[in-house]
Structure formats: structure tokens, C-alpha cells
PDB file of C-alpha atoms in Angstrom:
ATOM      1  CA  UNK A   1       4.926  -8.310  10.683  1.00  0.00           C
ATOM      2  CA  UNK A   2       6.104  -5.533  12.751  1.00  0.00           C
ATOM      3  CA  UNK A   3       9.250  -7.594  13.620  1.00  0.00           C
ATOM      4  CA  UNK A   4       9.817  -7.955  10.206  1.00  0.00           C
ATOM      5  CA  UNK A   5       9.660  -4.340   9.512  1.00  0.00           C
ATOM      6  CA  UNK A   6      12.402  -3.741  12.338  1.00  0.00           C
ATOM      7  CA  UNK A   7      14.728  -5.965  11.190  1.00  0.00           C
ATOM      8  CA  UNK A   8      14.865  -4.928   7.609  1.00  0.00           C
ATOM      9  CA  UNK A   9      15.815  -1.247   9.597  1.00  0.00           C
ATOM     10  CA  UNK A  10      17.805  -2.474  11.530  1.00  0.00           C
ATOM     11  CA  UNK A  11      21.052  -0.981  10.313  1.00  0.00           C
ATOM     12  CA  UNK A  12      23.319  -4.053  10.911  1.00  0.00           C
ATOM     13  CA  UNK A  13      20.704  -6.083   8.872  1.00  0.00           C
ATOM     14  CA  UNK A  14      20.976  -3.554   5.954  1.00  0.00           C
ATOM     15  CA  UNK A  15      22.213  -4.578   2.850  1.00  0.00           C
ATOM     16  CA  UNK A  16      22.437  -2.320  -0.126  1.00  0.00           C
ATOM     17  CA  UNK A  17      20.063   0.128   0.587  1.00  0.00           C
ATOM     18  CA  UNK A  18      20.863   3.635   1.264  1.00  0.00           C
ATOM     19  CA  UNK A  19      17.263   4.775   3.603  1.00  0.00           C
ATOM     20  CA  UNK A  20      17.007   0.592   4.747  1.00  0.00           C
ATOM     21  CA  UNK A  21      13.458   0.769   3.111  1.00  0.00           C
ATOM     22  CA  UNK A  22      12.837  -2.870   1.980  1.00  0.00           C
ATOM     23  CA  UNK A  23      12.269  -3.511  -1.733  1.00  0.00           C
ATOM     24  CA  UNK A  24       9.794  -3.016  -3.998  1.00  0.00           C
ATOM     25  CA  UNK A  25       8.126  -6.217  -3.509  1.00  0.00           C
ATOM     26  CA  UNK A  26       8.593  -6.428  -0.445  1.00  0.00           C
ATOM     27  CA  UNK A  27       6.744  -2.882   0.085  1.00  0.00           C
ATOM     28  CA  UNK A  28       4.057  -3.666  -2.321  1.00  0.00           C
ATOM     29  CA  UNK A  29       3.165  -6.721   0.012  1.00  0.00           C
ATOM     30  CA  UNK A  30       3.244  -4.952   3.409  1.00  0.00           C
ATOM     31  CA  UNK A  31       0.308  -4.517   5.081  1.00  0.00           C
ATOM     32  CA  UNK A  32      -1.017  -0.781   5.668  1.00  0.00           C
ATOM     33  CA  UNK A  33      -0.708  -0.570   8.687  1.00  0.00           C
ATOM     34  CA  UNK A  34       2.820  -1.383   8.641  1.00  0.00           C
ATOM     35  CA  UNK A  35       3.715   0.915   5.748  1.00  0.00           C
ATOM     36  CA  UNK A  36       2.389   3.513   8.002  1.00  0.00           C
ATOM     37  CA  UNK A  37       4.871   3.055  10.807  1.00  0.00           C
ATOM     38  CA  UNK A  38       7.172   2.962   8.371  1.00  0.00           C
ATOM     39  CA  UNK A  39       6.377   6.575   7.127  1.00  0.00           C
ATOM     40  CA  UNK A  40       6.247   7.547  10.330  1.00  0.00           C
ATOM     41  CA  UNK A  41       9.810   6.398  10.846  1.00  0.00           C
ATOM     42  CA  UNK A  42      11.006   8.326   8.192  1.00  0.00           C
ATOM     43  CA  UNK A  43       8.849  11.469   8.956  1.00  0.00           C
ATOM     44  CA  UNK A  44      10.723  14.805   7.352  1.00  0.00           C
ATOM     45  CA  UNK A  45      12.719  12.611   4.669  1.00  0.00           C
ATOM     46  CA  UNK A  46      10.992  14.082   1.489  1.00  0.00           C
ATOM     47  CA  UNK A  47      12.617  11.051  -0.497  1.00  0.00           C
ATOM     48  CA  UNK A  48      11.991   8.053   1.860  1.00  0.00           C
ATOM     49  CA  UNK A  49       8.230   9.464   1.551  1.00  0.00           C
ATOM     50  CA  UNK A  50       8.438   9.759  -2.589  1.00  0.00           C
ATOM     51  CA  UNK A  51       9.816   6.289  -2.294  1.00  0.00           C
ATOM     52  CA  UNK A  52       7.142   4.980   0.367  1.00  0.00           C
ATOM     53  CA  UNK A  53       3.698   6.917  -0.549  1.00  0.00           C
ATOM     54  CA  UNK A  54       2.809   4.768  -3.594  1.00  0.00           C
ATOM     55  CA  UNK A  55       3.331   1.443  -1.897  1.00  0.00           C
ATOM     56  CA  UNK A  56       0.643   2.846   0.888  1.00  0.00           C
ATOM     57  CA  UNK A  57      -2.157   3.790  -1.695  1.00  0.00           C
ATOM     58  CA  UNK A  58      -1.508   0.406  -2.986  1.00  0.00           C
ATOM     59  CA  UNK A  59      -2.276  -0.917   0.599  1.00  0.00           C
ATOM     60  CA  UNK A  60      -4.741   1.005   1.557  1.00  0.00           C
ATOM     61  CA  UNK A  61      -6.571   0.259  -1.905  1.00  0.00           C
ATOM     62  CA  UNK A  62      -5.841  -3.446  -1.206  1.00  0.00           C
ATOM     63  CA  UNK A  63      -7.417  -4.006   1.992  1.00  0.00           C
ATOM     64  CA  UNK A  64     -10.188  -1.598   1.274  1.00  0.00           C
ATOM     65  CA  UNK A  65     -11.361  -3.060  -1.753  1.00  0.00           C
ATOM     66  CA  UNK A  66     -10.735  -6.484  -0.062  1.00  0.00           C
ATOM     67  CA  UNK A  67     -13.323  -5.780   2.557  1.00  0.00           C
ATOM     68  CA  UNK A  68     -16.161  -3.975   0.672  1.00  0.00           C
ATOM     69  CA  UNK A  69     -15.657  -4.908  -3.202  1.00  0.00           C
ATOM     70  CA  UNK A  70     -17.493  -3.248  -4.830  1.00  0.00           C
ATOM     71  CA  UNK A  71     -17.606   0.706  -2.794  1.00  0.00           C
ATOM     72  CA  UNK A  72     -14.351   0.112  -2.536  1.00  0.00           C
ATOM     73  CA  UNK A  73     -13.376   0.013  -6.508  1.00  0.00           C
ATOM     74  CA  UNK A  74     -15.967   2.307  -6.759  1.00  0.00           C
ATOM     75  CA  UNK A  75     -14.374   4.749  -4.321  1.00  0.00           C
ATOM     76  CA  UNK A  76     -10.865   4.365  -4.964  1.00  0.00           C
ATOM     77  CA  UNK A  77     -11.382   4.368  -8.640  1.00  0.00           C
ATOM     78  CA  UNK A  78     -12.454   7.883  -8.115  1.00  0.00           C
ATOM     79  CA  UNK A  79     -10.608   9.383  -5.673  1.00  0.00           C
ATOM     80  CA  UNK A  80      -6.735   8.081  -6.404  1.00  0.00           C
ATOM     81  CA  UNK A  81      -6.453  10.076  -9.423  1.00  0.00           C
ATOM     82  CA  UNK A  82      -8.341  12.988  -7.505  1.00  0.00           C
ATOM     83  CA  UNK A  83      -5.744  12.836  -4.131  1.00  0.00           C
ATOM     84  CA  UNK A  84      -3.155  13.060  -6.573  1.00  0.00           C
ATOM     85  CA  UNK A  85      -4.368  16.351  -8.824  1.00  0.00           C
ATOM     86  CA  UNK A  86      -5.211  17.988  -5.164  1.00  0.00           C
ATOM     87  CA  UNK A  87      -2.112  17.557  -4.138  1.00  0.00           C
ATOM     88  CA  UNK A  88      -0.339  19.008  -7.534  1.00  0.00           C
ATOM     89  CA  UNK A  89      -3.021  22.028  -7.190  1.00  0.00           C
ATOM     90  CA  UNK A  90      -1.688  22.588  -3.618  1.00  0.00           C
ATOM     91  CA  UNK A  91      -5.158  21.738  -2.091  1.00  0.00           C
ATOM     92  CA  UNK A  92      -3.902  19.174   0.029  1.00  0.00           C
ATOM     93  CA  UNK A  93      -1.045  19.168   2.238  1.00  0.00           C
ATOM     94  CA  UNK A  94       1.374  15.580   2.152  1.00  0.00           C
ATOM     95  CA  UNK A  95       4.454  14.535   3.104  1.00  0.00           C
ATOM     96  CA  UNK A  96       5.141  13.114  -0.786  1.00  0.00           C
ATOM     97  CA  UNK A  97       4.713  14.756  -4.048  1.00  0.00           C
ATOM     98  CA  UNK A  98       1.717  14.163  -6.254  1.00  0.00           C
ATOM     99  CA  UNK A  99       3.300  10.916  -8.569  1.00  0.00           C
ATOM    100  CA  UNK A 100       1.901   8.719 -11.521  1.00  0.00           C
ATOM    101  CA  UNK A 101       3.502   5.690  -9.498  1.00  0.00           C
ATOM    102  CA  UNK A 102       0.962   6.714  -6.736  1.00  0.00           C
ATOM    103  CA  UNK A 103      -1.866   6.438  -9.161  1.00  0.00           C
ATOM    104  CA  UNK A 104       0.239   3.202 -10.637  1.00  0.00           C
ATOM    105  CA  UNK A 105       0.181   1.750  -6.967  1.00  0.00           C
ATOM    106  CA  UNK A 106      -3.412   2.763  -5.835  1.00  0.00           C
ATOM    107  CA  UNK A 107      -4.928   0.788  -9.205  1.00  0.00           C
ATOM    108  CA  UNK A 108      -2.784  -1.684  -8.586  1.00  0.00           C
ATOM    109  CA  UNK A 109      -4.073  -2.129  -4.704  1.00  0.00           C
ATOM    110  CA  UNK A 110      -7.867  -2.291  -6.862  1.00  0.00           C
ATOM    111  CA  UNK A 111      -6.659  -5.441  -8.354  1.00  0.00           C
ATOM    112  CA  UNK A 112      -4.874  -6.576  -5.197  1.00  0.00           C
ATOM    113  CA  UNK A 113      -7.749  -6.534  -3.242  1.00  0.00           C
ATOM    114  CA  UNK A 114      -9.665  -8.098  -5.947  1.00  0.00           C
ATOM    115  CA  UNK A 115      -7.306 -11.180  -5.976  1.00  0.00           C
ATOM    116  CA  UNK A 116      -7.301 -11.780  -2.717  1.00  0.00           C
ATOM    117  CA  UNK A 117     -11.525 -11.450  -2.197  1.00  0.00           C
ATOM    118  CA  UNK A 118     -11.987 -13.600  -5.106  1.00  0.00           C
ATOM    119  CA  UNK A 119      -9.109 -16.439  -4.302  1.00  0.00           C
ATOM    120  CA  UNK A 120     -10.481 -16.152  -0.126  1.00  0.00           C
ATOM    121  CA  UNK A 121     -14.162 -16.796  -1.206  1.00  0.00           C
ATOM    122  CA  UNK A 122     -13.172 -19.922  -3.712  1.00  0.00           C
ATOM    123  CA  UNK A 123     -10.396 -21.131  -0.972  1.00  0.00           C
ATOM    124  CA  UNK A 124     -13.089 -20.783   1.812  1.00  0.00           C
ATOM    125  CA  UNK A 125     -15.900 -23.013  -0.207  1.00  0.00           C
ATOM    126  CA  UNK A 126     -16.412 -26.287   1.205  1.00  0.00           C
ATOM    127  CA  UNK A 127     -15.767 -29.086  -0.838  1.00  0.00           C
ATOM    128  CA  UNK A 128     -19.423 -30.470  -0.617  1.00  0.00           C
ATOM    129  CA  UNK A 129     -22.458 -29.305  -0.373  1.00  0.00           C
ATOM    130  CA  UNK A 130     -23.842 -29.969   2.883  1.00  0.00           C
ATOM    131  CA  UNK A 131     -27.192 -32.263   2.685  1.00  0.00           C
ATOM    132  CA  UNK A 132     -30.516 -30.118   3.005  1.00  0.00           C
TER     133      UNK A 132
END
């Protein structure tokens, strides 16, 4: 994935993009990990991190919730909309402003990691029941 990342940077690969930030679905689908470097990247660019932030609540939302369920809903229910008032208070330091598409793209990451947990466990079933 990482080699993907690169070459949608690289500048000759660039097509109409301004920052060569892929597009929206291509950043909603990005693992976070990978949205990560890509902050990184663009470390002191206040608008490649507006444009960037909400697609890595959605990841990190995804793949939490896709390995513990239920704490994971539970948890990120509660504390997107809470990350996102402490940073318009000023009680948490951030690269990004405090958004609604970052509260848009963390809920989102709830159902995203809901999808895939519930489409792995019926994909993984076997198709018989083994004999007792």
C-alpha cells in the first residue's frame, strides 16, 4: 500500500490535484497507517491536514471497531464528538481544525469497521458443519 501512496505523490503521476492527496475515496479506503505517513508528509500544511484529518478518524475508527466491536463503538462513539469540542475549546493541540466532516468520517469508520467484522465472520464460516 505504501507504494501506492508514493505514486499517487509522485508529482509526475499527479493529475488534477493541487497538494497530490488522492481522492476522497481513495482516502476513505486507506489504511491508518498509511494516512498517517501521509500527514506526516504534509506536516505544517494547515490545509493538506483539514483535507486529510477526517479520512484518519475514519481509519482509525475502522480498524478499531473492526478488531474489538463492541469497546470499540462504544469508545469511539464517545470520544469523536469529544476530540473534536477539545480541540474547538483549545484543550488539545492538532495539526487540523476541529470539523463536522471529522465527526462525519469517525461515525462513518463505526460503520466501516462494522462491515467489514460482520462480512469477515460470514466469509470465514465454513460451508459445513464439521461432523461431531
Amino acid at each position: 500500500m505504501a507504494g501506492l501512496v508514493n505514486d499517487m505523490l509522485d508529482t509526475r503521476k499527479r493529475e488534477d490535484n493541487r497538494y497530490g492527496i488522492p481522492p476522497d475515496e481513495v482516502l476513505a479506503s486507506l489504511p491508518w497507517g498509511d494516512l498517517l505517513t501521509l500527514r506526516k508528509r504534509f506536516d505544517g500544511d494547515k490545509a493538506a491536514q483539514n483535507r486529510l484529518a477526517p479520512y484518519e478518524h475514519r481509519a482509525f475508527a475502522r480498524e478499531l471497531v473492526e478488531e474489538q466491536p463492541v469497546t470499540g463503538t462504544i469508545g469511539q462513539g464517545v470520544l469523536i464528538p469529544f476530540y473534536t469540542l477539545s480541540k474547538l475549546l483549545g484543550l488539545e493541540k492538532s495539526r487540523s481544525d476541529p470539523s463536522w466532516e471529522e465527526i462525519r468520517q469517525g461515525f462513518a469508520g463505526i460503520g466501516d469497521g462494522w462491515a467489514r467484522t460482520t462480512t469477515g465472520t460470514i466469509r470465514d464460516l465454513p460451508d459445513e458443519v464439521p461432523p461431531r
